[in-house]
mmCIF file of C-alpha atoms (C1' of nucleotides) and ligand atoms in Angstrom:
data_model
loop_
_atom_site.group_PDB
_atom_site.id
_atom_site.type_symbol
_atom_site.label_atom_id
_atom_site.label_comp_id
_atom_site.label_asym_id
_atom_site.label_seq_id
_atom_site.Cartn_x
_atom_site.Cartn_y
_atom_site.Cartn_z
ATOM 1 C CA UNK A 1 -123.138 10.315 116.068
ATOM 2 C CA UNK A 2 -119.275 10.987 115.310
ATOM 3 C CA UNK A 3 -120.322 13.082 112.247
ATOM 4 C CA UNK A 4 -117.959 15.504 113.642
ATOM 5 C CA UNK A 5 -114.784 13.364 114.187
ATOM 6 C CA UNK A 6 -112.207 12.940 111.006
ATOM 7 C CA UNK A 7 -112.505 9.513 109.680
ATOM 8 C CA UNK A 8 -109.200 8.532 111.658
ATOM 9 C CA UNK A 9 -110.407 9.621 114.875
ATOM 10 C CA UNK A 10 -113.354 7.807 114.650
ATOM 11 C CA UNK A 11 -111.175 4.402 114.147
ATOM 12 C CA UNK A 12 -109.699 5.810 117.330
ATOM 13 C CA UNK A 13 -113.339 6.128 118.914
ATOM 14 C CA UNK A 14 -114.090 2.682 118.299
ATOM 15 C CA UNK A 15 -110.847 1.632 119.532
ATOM 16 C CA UNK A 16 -111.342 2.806 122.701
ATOM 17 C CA UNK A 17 -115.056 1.639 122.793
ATOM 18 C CA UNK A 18 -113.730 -1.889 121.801
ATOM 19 C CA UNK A 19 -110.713 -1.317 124.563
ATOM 20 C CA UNK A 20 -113.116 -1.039 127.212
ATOM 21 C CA UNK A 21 -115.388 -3.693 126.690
ATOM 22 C CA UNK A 22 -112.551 -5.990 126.209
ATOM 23 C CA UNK A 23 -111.474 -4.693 129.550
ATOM 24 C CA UNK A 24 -114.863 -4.871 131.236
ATOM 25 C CA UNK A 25 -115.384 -1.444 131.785
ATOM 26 C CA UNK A 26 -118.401 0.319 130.854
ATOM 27 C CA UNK A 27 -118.046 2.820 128.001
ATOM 28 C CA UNK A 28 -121.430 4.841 128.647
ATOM 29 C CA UNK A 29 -122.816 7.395 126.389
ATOM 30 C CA UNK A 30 -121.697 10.080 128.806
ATOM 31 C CA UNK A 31 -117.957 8.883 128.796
ATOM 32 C CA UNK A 32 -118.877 8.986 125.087
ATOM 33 C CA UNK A 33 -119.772 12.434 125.105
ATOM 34 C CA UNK A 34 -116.309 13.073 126.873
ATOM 35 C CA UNK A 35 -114.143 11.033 124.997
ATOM 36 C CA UNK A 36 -115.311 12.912 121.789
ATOM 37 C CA UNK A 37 -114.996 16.004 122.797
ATOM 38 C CA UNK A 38 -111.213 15.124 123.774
ATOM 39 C CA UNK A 39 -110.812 13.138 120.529
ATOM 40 C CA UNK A 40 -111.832 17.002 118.577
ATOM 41 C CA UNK A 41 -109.048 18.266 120.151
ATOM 42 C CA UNK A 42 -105.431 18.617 118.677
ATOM 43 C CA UNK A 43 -104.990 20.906 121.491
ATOM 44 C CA UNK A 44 -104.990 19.883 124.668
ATOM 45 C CA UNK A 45 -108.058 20.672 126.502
ATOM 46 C CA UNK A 46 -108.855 21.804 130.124
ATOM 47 C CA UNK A 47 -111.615 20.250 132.037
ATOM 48 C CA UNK A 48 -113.765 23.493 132.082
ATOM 49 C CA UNK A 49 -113.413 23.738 128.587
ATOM 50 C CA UNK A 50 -114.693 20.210 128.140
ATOM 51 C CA UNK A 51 -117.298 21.389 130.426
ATOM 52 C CA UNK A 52 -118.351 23.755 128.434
ATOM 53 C CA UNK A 53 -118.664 21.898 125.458
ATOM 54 C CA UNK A 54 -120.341 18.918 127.238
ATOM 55 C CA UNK A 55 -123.344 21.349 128.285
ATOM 56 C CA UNK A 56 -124.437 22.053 125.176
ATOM 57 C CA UNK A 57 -125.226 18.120 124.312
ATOM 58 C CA UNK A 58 -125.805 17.090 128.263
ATOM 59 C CA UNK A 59 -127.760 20.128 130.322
ATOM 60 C CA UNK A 60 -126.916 18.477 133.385
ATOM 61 C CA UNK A 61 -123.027 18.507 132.717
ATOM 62 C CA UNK A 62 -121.511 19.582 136.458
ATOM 63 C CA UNK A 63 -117.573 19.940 137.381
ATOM 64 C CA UNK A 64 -117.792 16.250 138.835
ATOM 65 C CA UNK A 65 -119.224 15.112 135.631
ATOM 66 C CA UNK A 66 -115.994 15.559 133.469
ATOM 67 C CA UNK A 67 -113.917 14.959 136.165
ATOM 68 C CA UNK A 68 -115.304 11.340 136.739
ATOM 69 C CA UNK A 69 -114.946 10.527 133.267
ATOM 70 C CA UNK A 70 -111.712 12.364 132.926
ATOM 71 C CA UNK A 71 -110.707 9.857 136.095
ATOM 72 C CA UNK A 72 -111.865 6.956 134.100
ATOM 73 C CA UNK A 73 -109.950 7.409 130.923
ATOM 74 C CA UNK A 74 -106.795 8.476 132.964
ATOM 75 C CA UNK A 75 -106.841 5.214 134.747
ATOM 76 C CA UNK A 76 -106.809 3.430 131.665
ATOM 77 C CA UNK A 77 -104.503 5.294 129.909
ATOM 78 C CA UNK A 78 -107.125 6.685 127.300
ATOM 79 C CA UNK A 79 -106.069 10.388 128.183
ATOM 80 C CA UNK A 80 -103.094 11.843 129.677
ATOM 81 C CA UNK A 81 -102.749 14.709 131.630
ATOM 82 C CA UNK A 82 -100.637 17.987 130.629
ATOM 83 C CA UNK A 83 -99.520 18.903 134.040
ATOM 84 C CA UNK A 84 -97.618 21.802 132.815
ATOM 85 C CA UNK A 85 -100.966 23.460 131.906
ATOM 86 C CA UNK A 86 -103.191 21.519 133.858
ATOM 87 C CA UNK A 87 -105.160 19.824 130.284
ATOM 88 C CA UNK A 88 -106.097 16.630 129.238
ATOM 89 C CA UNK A 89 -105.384 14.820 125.929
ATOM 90 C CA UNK A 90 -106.526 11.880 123.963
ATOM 91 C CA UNK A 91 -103.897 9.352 123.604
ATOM 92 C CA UNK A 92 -103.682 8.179 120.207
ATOM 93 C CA UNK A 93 -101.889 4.751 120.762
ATOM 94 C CA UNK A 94 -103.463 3.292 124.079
ATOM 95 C CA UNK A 95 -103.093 -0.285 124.997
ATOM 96 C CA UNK A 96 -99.740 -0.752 124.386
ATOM 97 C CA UNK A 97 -97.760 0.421 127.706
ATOM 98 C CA UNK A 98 -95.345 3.350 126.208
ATOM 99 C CA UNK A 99 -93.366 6.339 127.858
ATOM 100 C CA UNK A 100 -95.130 9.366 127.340
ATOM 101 C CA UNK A 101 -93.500 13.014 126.353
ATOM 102 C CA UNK A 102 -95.276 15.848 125.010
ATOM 103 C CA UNK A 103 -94.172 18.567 122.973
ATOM 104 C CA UNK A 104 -96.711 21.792 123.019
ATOM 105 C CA UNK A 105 -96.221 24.780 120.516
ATOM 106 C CA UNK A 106 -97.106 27.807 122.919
ATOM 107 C CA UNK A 107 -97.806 29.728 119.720
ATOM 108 C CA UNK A 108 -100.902 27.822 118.282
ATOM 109 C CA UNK A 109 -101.437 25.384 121.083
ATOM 110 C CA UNK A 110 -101.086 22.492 119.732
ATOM 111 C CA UNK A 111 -99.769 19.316 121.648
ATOM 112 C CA UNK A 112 -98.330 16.468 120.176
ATOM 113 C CA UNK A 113 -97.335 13.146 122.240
ATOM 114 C CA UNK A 114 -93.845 11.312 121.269
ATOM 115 C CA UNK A 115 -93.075 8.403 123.038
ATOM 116 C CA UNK A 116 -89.309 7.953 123.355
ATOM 117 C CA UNK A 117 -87.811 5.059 125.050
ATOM 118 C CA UNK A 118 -84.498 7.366 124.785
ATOM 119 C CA UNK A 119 -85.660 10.018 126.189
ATOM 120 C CA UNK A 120 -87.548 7.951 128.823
ATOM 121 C CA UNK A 121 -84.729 5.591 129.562
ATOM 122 C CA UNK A 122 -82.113 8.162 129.643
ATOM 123 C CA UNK A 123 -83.822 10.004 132.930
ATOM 124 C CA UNK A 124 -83.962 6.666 134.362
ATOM 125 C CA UNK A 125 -80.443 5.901 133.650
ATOM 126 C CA UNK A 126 -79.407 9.564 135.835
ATOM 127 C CA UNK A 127 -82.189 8.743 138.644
ATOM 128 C CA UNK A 128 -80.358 5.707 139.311
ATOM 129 C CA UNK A 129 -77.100 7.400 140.023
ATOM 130 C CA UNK A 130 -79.569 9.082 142.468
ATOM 131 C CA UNK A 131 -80.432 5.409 143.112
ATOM 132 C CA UNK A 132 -83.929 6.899 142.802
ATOM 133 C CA UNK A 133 -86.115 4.547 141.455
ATOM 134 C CA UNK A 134 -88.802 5.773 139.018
ATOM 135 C CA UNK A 135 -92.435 4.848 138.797
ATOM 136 C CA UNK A 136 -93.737 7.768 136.312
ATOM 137 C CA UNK A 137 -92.308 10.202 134.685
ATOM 138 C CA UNK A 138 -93.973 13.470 133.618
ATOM 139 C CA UNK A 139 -92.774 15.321 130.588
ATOM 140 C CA UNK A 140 -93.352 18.175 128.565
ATOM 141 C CA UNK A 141 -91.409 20.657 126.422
ATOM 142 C CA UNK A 142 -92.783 24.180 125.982
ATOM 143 C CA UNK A 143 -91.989 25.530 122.327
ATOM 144 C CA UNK A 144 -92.451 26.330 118.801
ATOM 145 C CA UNK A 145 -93.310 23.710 116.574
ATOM 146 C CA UNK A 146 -92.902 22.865 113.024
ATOM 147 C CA UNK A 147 -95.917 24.649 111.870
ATOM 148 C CA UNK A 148 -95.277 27.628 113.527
ATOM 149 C CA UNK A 149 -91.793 27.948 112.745
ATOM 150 C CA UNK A 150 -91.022 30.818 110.297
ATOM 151 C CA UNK A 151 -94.201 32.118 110.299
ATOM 152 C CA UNK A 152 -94.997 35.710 111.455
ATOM 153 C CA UNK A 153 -97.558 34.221 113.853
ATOM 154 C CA UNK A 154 -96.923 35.478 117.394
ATOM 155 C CA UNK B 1 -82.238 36.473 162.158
ATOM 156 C CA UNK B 2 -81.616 32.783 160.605
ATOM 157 C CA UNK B 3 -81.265 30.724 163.342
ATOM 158 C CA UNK B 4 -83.436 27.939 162.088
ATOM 159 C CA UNK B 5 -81.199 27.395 159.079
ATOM 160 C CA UNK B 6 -78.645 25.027 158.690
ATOM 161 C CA UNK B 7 -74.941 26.483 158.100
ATOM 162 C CA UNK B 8 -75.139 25.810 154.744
ATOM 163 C CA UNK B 9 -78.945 27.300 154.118
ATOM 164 C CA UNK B 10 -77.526 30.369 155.417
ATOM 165 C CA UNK B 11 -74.677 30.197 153.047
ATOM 166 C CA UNK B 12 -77.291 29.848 150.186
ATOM 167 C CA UNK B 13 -80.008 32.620 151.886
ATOM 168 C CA UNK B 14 -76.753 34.636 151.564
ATOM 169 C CA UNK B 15 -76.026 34.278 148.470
ATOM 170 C CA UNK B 16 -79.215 34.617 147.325
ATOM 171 C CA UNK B 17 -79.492 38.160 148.924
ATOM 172 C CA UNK B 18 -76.382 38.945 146.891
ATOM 173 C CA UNK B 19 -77.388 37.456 143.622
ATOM 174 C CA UNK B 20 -80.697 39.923 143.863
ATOM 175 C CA UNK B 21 -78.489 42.536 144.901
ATOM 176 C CA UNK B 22 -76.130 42.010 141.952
ATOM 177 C CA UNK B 23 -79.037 42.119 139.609
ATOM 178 C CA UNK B 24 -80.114 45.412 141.228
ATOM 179 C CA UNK B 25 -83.641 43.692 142.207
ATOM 180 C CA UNK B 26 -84.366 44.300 146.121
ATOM 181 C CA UNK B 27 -84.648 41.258 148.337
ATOM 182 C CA UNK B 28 -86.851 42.866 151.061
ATOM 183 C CA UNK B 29 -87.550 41.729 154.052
ATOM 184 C CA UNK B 30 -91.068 40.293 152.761
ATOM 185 C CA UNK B 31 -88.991 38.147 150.201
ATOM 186 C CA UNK B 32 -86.279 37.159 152.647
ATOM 187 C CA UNK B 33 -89.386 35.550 154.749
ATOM 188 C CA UNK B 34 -90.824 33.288 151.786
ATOM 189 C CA UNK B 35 -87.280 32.754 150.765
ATOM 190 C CA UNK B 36 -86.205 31.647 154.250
ATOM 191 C CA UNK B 37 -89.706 29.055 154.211
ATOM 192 C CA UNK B 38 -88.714 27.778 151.259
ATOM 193 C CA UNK B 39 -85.212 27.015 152.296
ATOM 194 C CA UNK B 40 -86.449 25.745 155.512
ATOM 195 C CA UNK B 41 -88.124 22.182 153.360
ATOM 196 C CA UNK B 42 -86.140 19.556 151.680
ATOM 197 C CA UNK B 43 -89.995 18.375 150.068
ATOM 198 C CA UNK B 44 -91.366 21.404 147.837
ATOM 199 C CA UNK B 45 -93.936 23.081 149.199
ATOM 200 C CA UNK B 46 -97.397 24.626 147.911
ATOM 201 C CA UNK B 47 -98.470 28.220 148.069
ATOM 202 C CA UNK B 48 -100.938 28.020 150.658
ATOM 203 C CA UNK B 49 -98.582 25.998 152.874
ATOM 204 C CA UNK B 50 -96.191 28.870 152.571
ATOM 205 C CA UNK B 51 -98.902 31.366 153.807
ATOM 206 C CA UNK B 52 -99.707 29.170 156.822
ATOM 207 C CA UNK B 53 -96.215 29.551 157.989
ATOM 208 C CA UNK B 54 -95.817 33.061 156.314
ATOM 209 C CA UNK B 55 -98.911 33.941 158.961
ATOM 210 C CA UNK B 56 -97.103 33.505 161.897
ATOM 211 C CA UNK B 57 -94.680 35.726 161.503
ATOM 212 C CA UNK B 58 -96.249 38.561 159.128
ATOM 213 C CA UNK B 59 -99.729 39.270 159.957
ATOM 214 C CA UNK B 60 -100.788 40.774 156.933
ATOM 215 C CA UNK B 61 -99.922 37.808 154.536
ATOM 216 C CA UNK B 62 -102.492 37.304 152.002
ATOM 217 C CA UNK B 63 -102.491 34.768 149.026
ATOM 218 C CA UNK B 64 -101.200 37.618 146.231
ATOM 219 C CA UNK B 65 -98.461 37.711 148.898
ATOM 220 C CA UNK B 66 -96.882 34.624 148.597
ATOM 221 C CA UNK B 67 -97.524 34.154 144.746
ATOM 222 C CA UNK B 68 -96.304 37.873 144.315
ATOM 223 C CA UNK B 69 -92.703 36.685 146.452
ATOM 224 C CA UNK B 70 -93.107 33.232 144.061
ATOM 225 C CA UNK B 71 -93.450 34.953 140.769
ATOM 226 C CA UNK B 72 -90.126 37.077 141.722
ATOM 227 C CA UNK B 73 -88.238 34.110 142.622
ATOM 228 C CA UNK B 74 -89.562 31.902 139.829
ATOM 229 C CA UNK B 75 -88.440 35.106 137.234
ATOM 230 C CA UNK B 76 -84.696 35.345 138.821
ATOM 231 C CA UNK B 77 -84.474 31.306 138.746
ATOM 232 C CA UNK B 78 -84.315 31.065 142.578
ATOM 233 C CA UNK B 79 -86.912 28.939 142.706
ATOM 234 C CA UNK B 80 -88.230 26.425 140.924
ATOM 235 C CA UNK B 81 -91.980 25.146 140.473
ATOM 236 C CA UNK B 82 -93.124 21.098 140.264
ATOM 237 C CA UNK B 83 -95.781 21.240 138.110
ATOM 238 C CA UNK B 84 -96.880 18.128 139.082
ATOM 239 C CA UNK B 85 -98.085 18.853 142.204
ATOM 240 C CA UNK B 86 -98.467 22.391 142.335
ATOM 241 C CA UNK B 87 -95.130 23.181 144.678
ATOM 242 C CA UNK B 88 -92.441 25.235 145.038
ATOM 243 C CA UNK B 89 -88.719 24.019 145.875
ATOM 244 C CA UNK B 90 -85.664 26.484 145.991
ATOM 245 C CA UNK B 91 -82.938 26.010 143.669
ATOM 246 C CA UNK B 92 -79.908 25.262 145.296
ATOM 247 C CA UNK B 93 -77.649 26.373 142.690
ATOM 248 C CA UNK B 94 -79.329 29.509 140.510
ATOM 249 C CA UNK B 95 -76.803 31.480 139.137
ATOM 250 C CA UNK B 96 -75.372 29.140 136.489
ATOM 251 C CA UNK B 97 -77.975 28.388 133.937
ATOM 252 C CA UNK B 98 -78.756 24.351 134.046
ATOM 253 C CA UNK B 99 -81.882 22.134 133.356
ATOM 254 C CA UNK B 100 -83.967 21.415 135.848
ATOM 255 C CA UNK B 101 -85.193 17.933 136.242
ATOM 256 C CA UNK B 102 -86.893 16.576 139.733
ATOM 257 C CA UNK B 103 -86.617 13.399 141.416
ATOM 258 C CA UNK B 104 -89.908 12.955 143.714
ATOM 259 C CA UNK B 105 -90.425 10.800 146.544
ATOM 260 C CA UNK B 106 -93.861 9.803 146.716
ATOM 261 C CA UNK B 107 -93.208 7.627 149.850
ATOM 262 C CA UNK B 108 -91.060 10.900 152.028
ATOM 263 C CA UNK B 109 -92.571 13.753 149.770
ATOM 264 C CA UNK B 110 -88.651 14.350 149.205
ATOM 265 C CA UNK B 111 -88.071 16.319 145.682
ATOM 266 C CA UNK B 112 -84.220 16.463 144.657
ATOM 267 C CA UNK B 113 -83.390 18.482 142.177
ATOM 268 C CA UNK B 114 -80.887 16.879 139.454
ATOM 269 C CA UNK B 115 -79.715 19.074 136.134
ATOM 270 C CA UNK B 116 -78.671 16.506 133.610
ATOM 271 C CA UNK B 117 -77.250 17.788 130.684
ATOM 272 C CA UNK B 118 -77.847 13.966 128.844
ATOM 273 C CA UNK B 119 -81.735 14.414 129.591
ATOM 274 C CA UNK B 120 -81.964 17.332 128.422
ATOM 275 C CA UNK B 121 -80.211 16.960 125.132
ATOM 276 C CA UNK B 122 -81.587 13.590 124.691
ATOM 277 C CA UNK B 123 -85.376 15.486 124.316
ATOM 278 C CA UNK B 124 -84.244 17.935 122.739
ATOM 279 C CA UNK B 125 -83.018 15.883 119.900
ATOM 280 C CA UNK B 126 -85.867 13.636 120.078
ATOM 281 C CA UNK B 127 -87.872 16.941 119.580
ATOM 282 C CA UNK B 128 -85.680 17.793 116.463
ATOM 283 C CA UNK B 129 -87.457 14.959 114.669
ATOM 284 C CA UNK B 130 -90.536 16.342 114.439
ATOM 285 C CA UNK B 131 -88.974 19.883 114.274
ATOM 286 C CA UNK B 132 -90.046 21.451 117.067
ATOM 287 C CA UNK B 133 -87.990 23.946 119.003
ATOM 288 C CA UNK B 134 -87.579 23.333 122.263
ATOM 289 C CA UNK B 135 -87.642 26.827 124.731
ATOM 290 C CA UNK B 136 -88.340 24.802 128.168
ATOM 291 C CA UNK B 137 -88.784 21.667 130.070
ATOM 292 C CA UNK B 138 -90.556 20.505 132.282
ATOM 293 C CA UNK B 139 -88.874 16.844 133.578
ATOM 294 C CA UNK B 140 -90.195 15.317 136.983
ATOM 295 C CA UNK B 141 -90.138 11.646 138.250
ATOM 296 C CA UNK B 142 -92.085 10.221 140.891
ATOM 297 C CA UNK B 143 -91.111 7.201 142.812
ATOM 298 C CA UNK B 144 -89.154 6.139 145.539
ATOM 299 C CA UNK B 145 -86.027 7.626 146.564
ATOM 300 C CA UNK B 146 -82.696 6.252 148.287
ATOM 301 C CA UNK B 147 -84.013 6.386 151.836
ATOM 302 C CA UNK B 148 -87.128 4.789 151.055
ATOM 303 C CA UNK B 149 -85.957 2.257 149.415
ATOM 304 C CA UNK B 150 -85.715 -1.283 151.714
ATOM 305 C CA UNK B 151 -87.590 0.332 154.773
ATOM 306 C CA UNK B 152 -90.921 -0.810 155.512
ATOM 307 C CA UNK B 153 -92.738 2.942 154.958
ATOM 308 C CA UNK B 154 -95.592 2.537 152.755
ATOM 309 C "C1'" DT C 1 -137.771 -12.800 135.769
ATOM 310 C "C1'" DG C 2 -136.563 -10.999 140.156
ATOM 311 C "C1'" DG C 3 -133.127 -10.096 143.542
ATOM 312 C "C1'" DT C 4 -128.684 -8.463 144.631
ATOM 313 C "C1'" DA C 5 -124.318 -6.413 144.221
ATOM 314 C "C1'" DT C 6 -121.836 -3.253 141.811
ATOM 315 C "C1'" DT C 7 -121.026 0.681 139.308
ATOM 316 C "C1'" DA C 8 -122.340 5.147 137.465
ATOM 317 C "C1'" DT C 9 -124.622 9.523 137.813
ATOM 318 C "C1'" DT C 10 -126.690 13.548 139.973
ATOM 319 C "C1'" DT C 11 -126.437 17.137 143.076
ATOM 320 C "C1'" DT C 12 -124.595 20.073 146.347
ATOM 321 C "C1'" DA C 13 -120.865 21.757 148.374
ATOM 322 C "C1'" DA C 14 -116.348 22.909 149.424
ATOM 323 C "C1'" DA C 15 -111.278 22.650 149.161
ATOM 324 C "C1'" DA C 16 -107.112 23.901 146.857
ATOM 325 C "C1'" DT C 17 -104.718 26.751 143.648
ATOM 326 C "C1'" DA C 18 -104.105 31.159 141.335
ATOM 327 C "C1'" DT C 19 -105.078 35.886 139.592
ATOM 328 C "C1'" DA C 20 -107.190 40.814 138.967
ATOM 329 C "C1'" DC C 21 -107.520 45.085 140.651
ATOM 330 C "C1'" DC C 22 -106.797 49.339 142.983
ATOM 331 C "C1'" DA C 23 -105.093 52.132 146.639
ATOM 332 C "C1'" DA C 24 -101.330 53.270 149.653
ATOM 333 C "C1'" DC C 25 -96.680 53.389 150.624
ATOM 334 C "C1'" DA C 26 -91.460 53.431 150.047
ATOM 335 C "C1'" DC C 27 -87.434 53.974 147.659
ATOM 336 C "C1'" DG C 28 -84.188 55.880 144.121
ATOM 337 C "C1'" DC C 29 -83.317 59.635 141.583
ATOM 338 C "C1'" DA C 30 -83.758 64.256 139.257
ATOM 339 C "C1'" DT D 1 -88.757 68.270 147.107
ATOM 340 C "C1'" DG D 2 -91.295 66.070 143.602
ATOM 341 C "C1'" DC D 3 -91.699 62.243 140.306
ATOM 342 C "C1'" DG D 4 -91.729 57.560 138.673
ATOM 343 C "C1'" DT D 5 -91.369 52.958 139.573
ATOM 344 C "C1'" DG D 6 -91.664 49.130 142.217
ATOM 345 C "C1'" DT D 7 -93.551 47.033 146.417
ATOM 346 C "C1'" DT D 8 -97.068 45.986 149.560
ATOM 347 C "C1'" DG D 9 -101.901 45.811 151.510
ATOM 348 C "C1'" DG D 10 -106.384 44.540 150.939
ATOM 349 C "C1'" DT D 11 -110.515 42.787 148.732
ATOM 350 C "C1'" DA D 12 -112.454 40.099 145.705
ATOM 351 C "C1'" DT D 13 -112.780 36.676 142.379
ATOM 352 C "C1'" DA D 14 -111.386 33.073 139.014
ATOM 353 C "C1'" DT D 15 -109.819 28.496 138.164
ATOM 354 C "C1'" DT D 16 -108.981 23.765 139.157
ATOM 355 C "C1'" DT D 17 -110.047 19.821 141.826
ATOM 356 C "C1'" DT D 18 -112.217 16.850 145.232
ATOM 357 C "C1'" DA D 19 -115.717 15.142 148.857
ATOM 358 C "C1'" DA D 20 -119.915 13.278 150.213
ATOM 359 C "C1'" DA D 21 -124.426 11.541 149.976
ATOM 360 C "C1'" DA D 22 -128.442 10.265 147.552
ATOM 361 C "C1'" DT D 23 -130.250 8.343 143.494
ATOM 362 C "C1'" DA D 24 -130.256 5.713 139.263
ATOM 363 C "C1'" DA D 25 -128.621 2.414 136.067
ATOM 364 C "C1'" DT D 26 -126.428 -1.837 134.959
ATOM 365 C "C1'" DA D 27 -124.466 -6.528 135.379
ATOM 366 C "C1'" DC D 28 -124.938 -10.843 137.180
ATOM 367 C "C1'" DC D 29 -126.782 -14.824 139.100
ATOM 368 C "C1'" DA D 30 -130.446 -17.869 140.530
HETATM 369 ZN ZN1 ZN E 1 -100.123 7.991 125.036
HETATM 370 ZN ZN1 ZN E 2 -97.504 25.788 116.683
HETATM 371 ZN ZN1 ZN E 3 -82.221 24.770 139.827
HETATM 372 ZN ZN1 ZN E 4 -88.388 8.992 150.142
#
DNA sequence: TGGTATTATTTTAAAATATACCAACACGCA
DNA sequence: TGCGTGTTGGTATATTTTAAAATAATACCA
């Protein structure tokens, strides 16, 4: 079934099949469907384009469809959500409670999650001077990245 | 013309007119409007919700109206957008460059923007590490601000 | 095993957000 | 006055997200 998925993202697939059940939540072959097409992406993905791929292997595939399961994996922290571009992306170290911070290359697309207490405690630090207290925090840095970087890709 | 601005709202709708004038881009009377609606909220405020109000007072507002006034005050830095939710909240001191980083109350809808100079250099060296290049940010916090805090609003 | 409560899915629809396109008009300038 | 550019008007459509109701599947307990 994961014939598609690298070797490390299908210790990842199993992870979060083995993170649900230990959670009690049901981790059905449509979720499945979803999480996998996420879990192909380095990129993050938008729900229409998980759509699209999710009709191909599930005829019946609606908007609600990948929204549900996109709900279900937010809520548990499987996926977060690029706000900045309205896409979703496979978290690669779920479970353990960490800040999130993306950094997405808007040359070839591709998003990569950091997780900086620094950066994270450091906005916290200048909301308080606001005495704003934080509950989330959402962000994302548009730029070049390493790959991309001295190539003549633009 | 601006009655239902505060003193200093009418300083800044001033000085916006100026600034575009400066730059040789025309603040018409059609920008002045959204400009003035946007002043007018201390919470950011979506597209549509600036039509409602844009309605009343210029029949022919359509939704390529507002966006078209948005996309010319999002290109001078006069306003910014919360990509969190979709919104639109002046900038209450364009002019200067400065990072933009919002503080959102999700008790009073209240959005303050802050432009830390410490949160913005702390990602950006964070970002070093994996050699990415960092052209923008997008920093928001949701929570509970000052006023919230200690009163029984849920 | 059957009954029951809960959860998930299907289906239809619509709301909310954003853009494409072209024609008409207005302004600045030669 | 005529030209070019930028602005607006108007229509339509694309994209993203959510609501609601009916059905189906599953978990759980007796
Ligand atoms: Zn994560
Ligand atoms: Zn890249
Ligand atoms: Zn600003
Ligand atoms: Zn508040």
């Amino acid at each position: 079934m994961n014939q598609t998925l690298s070797e490390s993202k299908e210790l990842l697939f199993n992870k979060a099949k083995d993170f649900c059940e230990d959670k009690g939540v049901r981790f059905t072959p449509l979720r499945a469907k979803v999480y996998q097409i996420l879990l192909q992406e380095d990129a993050s993905i938008g729900a229409y384009d998980i759509l699209d791929k999710l009709k191909l292997i599930e005829d019946s595939a609606k908007p609600p469809t990948v929204y549900r399961a996109l709900d279900f994996f937010l809520e548990l922290g499987l996926v977060h959500k690029v706000e900045s571009t309205n896409t979703f992306k496979a978290c690669h170290h779920f479970g353990c409670s960490h800040p999130v911070q993306f950094l997405i290359c808007d040359t070839c697309g591709d998003v990569k999650e950091i997780s900086s207490e620094g950066v994270k405690e450091t906005l916290e630090r200048q909301a308080l001077q606001s005495n704003f207290k934080i509950m989330t925090q959402t962000i994302e840095a548009h730029g070049i990245c390493n790959q991309c970087q001295g190539t003549g890709i633009s």
